[in-house]
Amino acid sequence: MKIKKLSILGATGSIGDNTLDVVRANPDRLEVVGIAGKHNFEKLAKIAKEFNAKYVAIYDEDAYSKAKTSGLFDSSVQLFCGEEGLTIVATLSEIDTVVAAVVGTTALKPTLAAIQAGKDIALANKELLVMAGKFVMGSAKENKVQMLPLDSEHNAIFQCLVGERQDDIAKLLITASGGMFKDYTLEQMQQIKPEQALKHPNWNMGPKVTIDSSTLANKGLEVIEAKWLFDVSPDQIQVVVQRQSIVHSMVQFRDGSIKAHFSPPSMTFAISHSLLYGKRGLPSVETIDFTKPMTLDFAPPDVVRFPCLAHAFSALRTGGTATTCFNASNEVAVAEFIKGRLPWIEIATVVGKTLECTEHLDPQTLDDVLQADALARRNASDIIAKLGY
């Protein structure tokens, strides 16, 4: 059986950790060839040693300089720096699949280069499709590469759609835990601190994704992703709160039937399915035990108290660079919240006002997308300054 060879962009993050757990559970099926991270070269060195990865990219220039003289890397390991380094690791001739797990816009150009090089993409980076879905999916189709979703929600939908006809899809039902503040009053929301927003009840994720989960902005990003991944309209996407994070998403078909995907709240199930797509591998964590009692509940989301989700749907219906604006303004607002310069409840305010004051265009090039991203960030920063916190 052929071993699938991987490059992991974002190897030091939570998705990277889970991906490596899947590789450990399936050493006869998966091999790590290249890895990349932002600045944690000590962790990259440990990963390279354990998995015998020969190509390592470090995005941060200072960290790269320290890594070269650290003595932590074997002499056989090739070190690369910056966006160019990530691109080299993403387009290595010997790899089959790139795990795109770098947060933010950093992964955009390296992933597009990987697609053009004919590499399948195991996609965890939301910004790629939210910002540039038109170009990413267009290039994937042109180069006949598979886009394999690593997000548990999109992977669940992907599995539910196997063997089904596109015309039979009525709705994609994307589940959300509801976040840690789902039972808070508006008065309580005024007092939320960063340390509270960084504690998710069900998932172990990075800080940006965890805070996005608390505002439902993360679910908004997933809604936008779903449109591109599964070629559906905004009206065919619905969000459902599933507090236990056991049902990862569902698909409703035209005859009223619904398929659902169940697994424990661990990313390893989605990652394993995507990386080993075509034949399932071995689990790296225990699965659901139906000999024990279990309760599942479902509810609609509250877009009045969590307006980021409504803003995402609005941006998706507007189209063009509106989704780029949604993502960029949210990133700016979350960064200011983490620094203690913006209340949690005002994150959605900044996103909404930025969408209102920014012109949205149909991008013709990737540069158009990047310019729209930069404009939205400037507008969001101006709005935050005017709020006066």
CSV table of C-alpha atoms in Angstrom, one decimal, residues 13-338:
chain,number,residue,atom,x,y,z
A,13,GLY,CA,-0.6,24.6,16.2
A,14,SER,CA,-3.5,22.6,17.5
A,15,ILE,CA,-4.4,21.2,14.0
A,16,GLY,CA,-0.7,20.3,13.6
A,17,ASP,CA,-0.8,18.4,16.9
A,18,ASN,CA,-3.9,16.5,15.9
A,19,THR,CA,-2.5,15.7,12.5
A,20,LEU,CA,0.7,14.3,14.0
A,21,ASP,CA,-1.4,12.1,16.3
A,22,VAL,CA,-3.2,10.7,13.3
A,23,VAL,CA,0.2,10.0,11.6
A,24,ARG,CA,1.4,8.2,14.8
A,25,ALA,CA,-1.7,6.0,14.7
A,26,ASN,CA,-1.2,5.2,11.0
A,27,PRO,CA,2.6,5.0,10.4
A,28,ASP,CA,2.1,2.5,7.6
A,29,ARG,CA,-0.1,4.9,5.7
A,30,LEU,CA,1.2,8.4,6.3
A,31,GLU,CA,4.7,10.0,6.3
A,32,VAL,CA,5.7,13.6,7.2
A,33,VAL,CA,8.2,15.0,4.7
A,34,GLY,CA,7.9,18.8,5.3
A,35,ILE,CA,6.7,21.0,8.2
A,36,ALA,CA,6.3,24.7,8.7
A,37,GLY,CA,5.5,27.0,11.6
A,38,LYS,CA,5.5,30.7,12.5
A,39,HIS,CA,8.2,31.0,15.1
A,40,ASN,CA,8.3,28.0,17.5
A,41,PHE,CA,11.5,26.5,16.0
A,42,GLU,CA,12.1,24.4,19.2
A,43,LYS,CA,8.9,22.5,18.6
A,44,LEU,CA,9.6,22.2,14.9
A,45,ALA,CA,12.9,20.7,15.7
A,46,LYS,CA,11.3,18.0,18.0
A,47,ILE,CA,8.7,17.2,15.2
A,48,ALA,CA,11.4,17.0,12.6
A,49,LYS,CA,13.4,14.6,14.8
A,50,GLU,CA,10.5,12.4,15.7
A,51,PHE,CA,9.1,12.1,12.1
A,52,ASN,CA,12.4,12.4,10.2
A,53,ALA,CA,11.1,15.4,8.3
A,54,LYS,CA,13.8,16.8,6.1
A,55,TYR,CA,12.3,20.1,5.1
A,56,VAL,CA,11.4,22.8,7.7
A,57,ALA,CA,10.1,26.3,7.0
A,58,ILE,CA,10.0,29.0,9.7
A,59,TYR,CA,7.9,32.1,8.7
A,60,ASP,CA,9.4,34.5,11.2
A,61,GLU,CA,12.8,35.8,10.1
A,62,ASP,CA,14.2,36.3,13.7
A,63,ALA,CA,13.1,32.8,14.7
A,64,TYR,CA,14.7,31.4,11.5
A,65,SER,CA,18.0,33.1,12.3
A,66,LYS,CA,18.0,31.6,15.8
A,67,ALA,CA,17.0,28.2,14.5
A,68,LYS,CA,20.0,28.1,12.1
A,69,THR,CA,22.5,28.5,15.0
A,70,SER,CA,20.5,26.6,17.7
A,71,GLY,CA,22.0,23.2,17.0
A,72,LEU,CA,18.6,21.6,17.4
A,73,PHE,CA,18.2,20.5,13.8
A,74,ASP,CA,20.0,17.6,12.3
A,75,SER,CA,22.5,18.5,9.5
A,76,SER,CA,20.3,16.6,7.0
A,77,VAL,CA,17.4,19.0,7.6
A,78,GLN,CA,16.9,21.9,5.1
A,79,LEU,CA,15.7,25.1,6.7
A,80,PHE,CA,13.7,27.7,4.8
A,81,CYS,CA,12.3,31.2,5.8
A,82,GLY,CA,9.3,33.3,5.2
A,83,GLU,CA,6.5,33.0,2.7
A,84,GLU,CA,9.0,31.7,0.2
A,85,GLY,CA,10.0,29.0,2.6
A,86,LEU,CA,6.4,27.9,3.2
A,87,THR,CA,5.9,27.8,-0.6
A,88,ILE,CA,9.0,25.5,-1.0
A,89,VAL,CA,7.7,23.1,1.6
A,90,ALA,CA,4.2,23.2,0.1
A,91,THR,CA,5.4,22.3,-3.4
A,92,LEU,CA,8.0,19.6,-2.7
A,93,SER,CA,8.1,17.1,-5.6
A,94,GLU,CA,7.9,14.1,-3.3
A,95,ILE,CA,4.7,15.0,-1.4
A,96,ASP,CA,1.1,14.1,-2.2
A,97,THR,CA,-0.9,16.3,0.2
A,98,VAL,CA,-0.5,19.7,1.9
A,99,VAL,CA,-2.1,20.2,5.3
A,100,ALA,CA,-3.1,23.9,5.2
A,101,ALA,CA,-3.4,24.7,8.9
A,102,VAL,CA,-1.6,28.1,9.1
A,103,VAL,CA,-4.0,30.7,10.6
A,104,GLY,CA,-4.6,33.9,8.7
A,105,THR,CA,-3.6,35.0,5.2
A,106,THR,CA,0.0,33.6,5.5
A,107,ALA,CA,-1.1,30.3,3.9
A,108,LEU,CA,-2.8,31.9,0.8
A,109,LYS,CA,0.1,32.1,-1.7
A,110,PRO,CA,1.8,28.8,-0.5
A,111,THR,CA,-1.4,26.9,-0.8
A,112,LEU,CA,-2.3,28.3,-4.2
A,113,ALA,CA,1.3,27.3,-5.3
A,114,ALA,CA,0.7,23.8,-4.0
A,115,ILE,CA,-2.6,23.5,-5.9
A,116,GLN,CA,-0.8,24.7,-9.1
A,117,ALA,CA,1.8,22.0,-8.4
A,118,GLY,CA,-0.9,19.4,-8.3
A,119,LYS,CA,-0.9,18.7,-4.6
A,120,ASP,CA,-4.1,17.7,-2.8
A,121,ILE,CA,-5.1,20.1,0.0
A,122,ALA,CA,-6.2,19.0,3.4
A,123,LEU,CA,-7.8,22.3,4.3
A,124,ALA,CA,-8.0,23.7,7.9
A,125,ASN,CA,-7.3,27.4,7.0
A,126,LYS,CA,-10.7,29.2,6.8
A,127,GLU,CA,-9.2,32.4,5.3
A,128,LEU,CA,-8.3,30.7,2.1
A,129,LEU,CA,-11.9,30.2,1.0
A,130,VAL,CA,-13.4,33.2,2.8
A,131,MET,CA,-11.0,35.6,1.2
A,132,ALA,CA,-10.3,33.9,-2.1
A,133,GLY,CA,-12.7,31.0,-2.7
A,134,LYS,CA,-13.2,32.1,-6.3
A,135,PHE,CA,-9.5,31.6,-7.0
A,136,VAL,CA,-8.7,28.7,-4.8
A,137,MET,CA,-11.6,26.5,-5.9
A,138,GLY,CA,-11.1,27.6,-9.5
A,139,SER,CA,-7.5,26.6,-9.4
A,140,ALA,CA,-8.3,23.3,-7.7
A,141,LYS,CA,-10.7,22.4,-10.5
A,142,GLU,CA,-8.3,23.5,-13.2
A,143,ASN,CA,-5.4,21.4,-11.7
A,144,LYS,CA,-7.7,18.5,-10.8
A,145,VAL,CA,-6.7,18.4,-7.1
A,146,GLN,CA,-8.8,17.4,-4.2
A,147,MET,CA,-9.9,19.9,-1.5
A,148,LEU,CA,-10.3,17.7,1.6
A,149,PRO,CA,-11.9,19.6,4.5
A,150,LEU,CA,-10.2,19.2,7.9
A,151,ASP,CA,-12.8,21.3,9.9
A,152,SER,CA,-15.0,18.8,11.7
A,153,GLU,CA,-18.2,20.5,10.3
A,154,HIS,CA,-17.1,20.5,6.7
A,155,ASN,CA,-15.6,17.0,6.9
A,156,ALA,CA,-18.9,15.8,8.4
A,157,ILE,CA,-20.8,17.3,5.4
A,158,PHE,CA,-18.3,15.8,3.0
A,159,GLN,CA,-18.9,12.4,4.5
A,160,CYS,CA,-22.7,12.8,4.4
A,161,LEU,CA,-22.6,13.7,0.7
A,162,VAL,CA,-20.7,10.6,-0.4
A,163,GLY,CA,-22.9,8.9,-3.0
A,164,GLU,CA,-25.5,11.7,-3.1
A,165,ARG,CA,-26.5,13.9,-6.1
A,166,GLN,CA,-25.9,17.6,-5.9
A,167,ASP,CA,-29.4,18.3,-7.0
A,168,ASP,CA,-30.8,16.4,-4.0
A,169,ILE,CA,-29.2,18.7,-1.4
A,170,ALA,CA,-31.9,20.8,0.3
A,171,LYS,CA,-29.8,22.2,3.2
A,172,LEU,CA,-26.4,21.9,4.8
A,173,LEU,CA,-27.0,22.0,8.6
A,174,ILE,CA,-23.8,23.2,10.2
A,175,THR,CA,-23.6,22.6,13.9
A,176,ALA,CA,-22.2,25.0,16.5
A,177,SER,CA,-21.6,24.4,20.2
A,178,GLY,CA,-22.9,27.9,20.9
A,179,GLY,CA,-19.7,28.9,22.6
A,180,MET,CA,-19.0,29.5,26.3
A,181,PHE,CA,-21.3,32.5,26.5
A,182,LYS,CA,-24.4,31.1,25.0
A,183,ASP,CA,-26.3,31.5,28.3
A,184,TYR,CA,-25.0,35.0,29.1
A,185,THR,CA,-27.2,38.0,29.3
A,186,LEU,CA,-26.3,41.2,27.4
A,187,GLU,CA,-25.2,42.7,30.7
A,188,GLN,CA,-22.9,39.8,31.4
A,189,MET,CA,-21.5,40.1,27.9
A,190,GLN,CA,-20.4,43.6,28.6
A,191,GLN,CA,-17.9,42.3,31.2
A,192,ILE,CA,-16.3,39.4,29.2
A,193,LYS,CA,-12.5,39.3,29.5
A,194,PRO,CA,-10.0,37.7,27.2
A,195,GLU,CA,-9.1,34.9,29.7
A,196,GLN,CA,-12.8,33.9,29.7
A,197,ALA,CA,-13.1,33.9,26.0
A,198,LEU,CA,-10.1,31.7,25.6
A,199,LYS,CA,-11.7,28.8,27.5
A,200,HIS,CA,-13.9,26.7,25.1
A,201,PRO,CA,-16.0,24.1,26.9
A,202,ASN,CA,-15.6,21.3,24.3
A,203,TRP,CA,-12.6,22.0,22.0
A,204,ASN,CA,-8.9,22.6,22.3
A,205,MET,CA,-8.1,25.3,19.7
A,206,GLY,CA,-5.8,28.2,19.1
A,207,PRO,CA,-6.7,31.6,20.7
A,208,LYS,CA,-8.1,33.3,17.5
A,209,VAL,CA,-10.4,30.4,16.7
A,210,THR,CA,-11.5,30.0,20.3
A,211,ILE,CA,-12.5,33.7,20.5
A,212,ASP,CA,-14.2,33.4,17.1
A,213,SER,CA,-16.2,30.5,18.5
A,214,SER,CA,-17.4,32.6,21.4
A,215,THR,CA,-18.8,35.3,19.1
A,216,LEU,CA,-20.0,32.8,16.4
A,217,ALA,CA,-17.7,34.5,13.9
A,218,ASN,CA,-16.1,31.2,13.5
A,219,LYS,CA,-19.4,29.7,12.5
A,220,GLY,CA,-19.9,32.5,10.1
A,221,LEU,CA,-16.5,31.8,8.5
A,222,GLU,CA,-17.6,28.1,8.2
A,223,VAL,CA,-20.8,29.2,6.5
A,224,ILE,CA,-18.8,31.1,3.9
A,225,GLU,CA,-16.4,28.1,3.4
A,226,ALA,CA,-19.3,25.7,2.9
A,227,LYS,CA,-20.6,27.8,0.0
A,228,TRP,CA,-17.3,27.3,-1.8
A,229,LEU,CA,-16.6,23.7,-0.8
A,230,PHE,CA,-20.0,22.3,-1.7
A,231,ASP,CA,-21.2,24.7,-4.3
A,232,VAL,CA,-24.5,25.7,-2.6
A,233,SER,CA,-26.3,29.0,-2.2
A,234,PRO,CA,-26.5,31.0,1.1
A,235,ASP,CA,-30.2,29.9,1.4
A,236,GLN,CA,-29.1,26.3,1.4
A,237,ILE,CA,-27.0,26.8,4.6
A,238,GLN,CA,-28.4,26.7,8.1
A,239,VAL,CA,-26.6,26.9,11.5
A,240,VAL,CA,-27.9,24.7,14.3
A,241,VAL,CA,-26.6,24.8,17.9
A,242,GLN,CA,-25.6,21.4,19.2
A,243,ARG,CA,-24.2,21.9,22.6
A,244,GLN,CA,-22.4,18.6,23.1
A,245,SER,CA,-20.3,18.9,19.9
A,246,ILE,CA,-21.1,15.3,19.1
A,247,VAL,CA,-23.1,15.8,15.9
A,248,HIS,CA,-20.6,17.7,13.7
A,249,SER,CA,-23.0,18.6,10.9
A,250,MET,CA,-25.9,17.2,8.9
A,251,VAL,CA,-27.3,17.3,5.4
A,252,GLN,CA,-31.0,17.5,4.7
A,253,PHE,CA,-32.1,16.2,1.3
A,254,ARG,CA,-35.0,17.2,-1.0
A,255,ASP,CA,-37.1,14.2,0.2
A,256,GLY,CA,-36.8,15.4,3.8
A,257,SER,CA,-34.2,12.8,4.9
A,258,ILE,CA,-31.3,13.9,7.0
A,259,LYS,CA,-27.8,12.4,7.3
A,260,ALA,CA,-25.7,13.2,10.4
A,261,HIS,CA,-22.1,12.6,11.3
A,262,PHE,CA,-21.3,11.7,15.0
A,263,SER,CA,-17.9,11.5,16.7
A,264,PRO,CA,-16.4,12.8,19.9
A,265,PRO,CA,-15.2,16.5,19.9
A,266,SER,CA,-11.7,15.7,18.6
A,267,MET,CA,-10.3,17.0,15.3
A,268,THR,CA,-8.5,13.7,14.8
A,269,PHE,CA,-11.6,12.0,13.2
A,270,ALA,CA,-11.9,14.6,10.5
A,271,ILE,CA,-8.2,14.7,9.9
A,272,SER,CA,-7.9,10.9,9.7
A,273,HIS,CA,-10.8,10.8,7.2
A,274,SER,CA,-9.3,13.5,5.0
A,275,LEU,CA,-5.7,12.3,5.0
A,276,LEU,CA,-6.6,8.7,4.4
A,277,TYR,CA,-9.5,9.5,2.1
A,278,GLY,CA,-10.5,6.4,0.1
A,279,LYS,CA,-9.8,4.0,2.9
A,280,ARG,CA,-10.3,4.6,6.6
A,281,GLY,CA,-7.4,4.3,9.1
A,282,LEU,CA,-7.1,3.6,12.8
A,283,PRO,CA,-8.4,6.0,15.5
A,284,SER,CA,-6.0,7.9,17.7
A,285,VAL,CA,-8.5,8.6,20.4
A,286,GLU,CA,-11.5,6.6,21.8
A,287,THR,CA,-14.8,6.9,20.0
A,288,ILE,CA,-18.4,7.2,21.3
A,289,ASP,CA,-19.5,4.4,23.7
A,290,PHE,CA,-23.2,3.8,23.2
A,291,THR,CA,-23.4,1.6,26.3
A,292,LYS,CA,-23.4,4.8,28.3
A,293,PRO,CA,-26.2,7.3,28.5
A,294,MET,CA,-25.9,10.3,26.2
A,295,THR,CA,-28.1,13.3,25.6
A,296,LEU,CA,-28.1,15.4,22.5
A,297,ASP,CA,-30.0,18.7,22.0
A,298,PHE,CA,-30.5,21.1,19.1
A,299,ALA,CA,-31.5,24.7,19.0
A,300,PRO,CA,-31.4,27.6,16.5
A,301,PRO,CA,-28.6,30.2,17.0
A,302,ASP,CA,-29.4,33.6,18.7
A,303,VAL,CA,-28.2,36.1,16.0
A,304,VAL,CA,-29.5,39.0,18.1
A,305,ARG,CA,-27.0,38.3,20.9
A,306,PHE,CA,-24.4,36.9,18.5
A,307,PRO,CA,-24.6,39.2,15.4
A,308,CYS,CA,-21.3,38.1,13.9
A,309,LEU,CA,-23.2,35.1,12.4
A,310,ALA,CA,-25.8,37.4,10.8
A,311,HIS,CA,-22.9,39.6,9.4
A,312,ALA,CA,-21.4,36.5,7.8
A,313,PHE,CA,-24.6,35.6,6.0
A,314,SER,CA,-25.0,39.2,4.9
A,315,ALA,CA,-21.5,39.3,3.5
A,316,LEU,CA,-22.0,35.9,1.7
A,317,ARG,CA,-25.2,37.2,0.1
A,318,THR,CA,-23.5,40.4,-0.9
A,319,GLY,CA,-20.6,38.4,-2.5
A,320,GLY,CA,-17.4,39.6,-4.0
A,321,THR,CA,-14.9,41.1,-1.5
A,322,ALA,CA,-17.6,41.4,1.3
A,323,THR,CA,-16.5,38.1,2.7
A,324,THR,CA,-12.9,39.3,2.7
A,325,CYS,CA,-14.0,42.4,4.6
A,326,PHE,CA,-15.9,40.2,7.1
A,327,ASN,CA,-12.8,38.2,7.8
A,328,ALA,CA,-10.3,41.1,7.9
A,329,SER,CA,-12.4,43.3,10.2
A,330,ASN,CA,-13.0,40.4,12.6
A,331,GLU,CA,-9.3,39.7,12.8
A,332,VAL,CA,-8.5,43.3,13.6
A,333,ALA,CA,-11.3,43.4,16.3
A,334,VAL,CA,-10.3,40.1,17.9
A,335,ALA,CA,-6.6,41.3,18.1
A,336,GLU,CA,-7.7,44.5,19.9
A,337,PHE,CA,-9.9,42.5,22.3
A,338,ILE,CA,-7.0,40.2,23.2
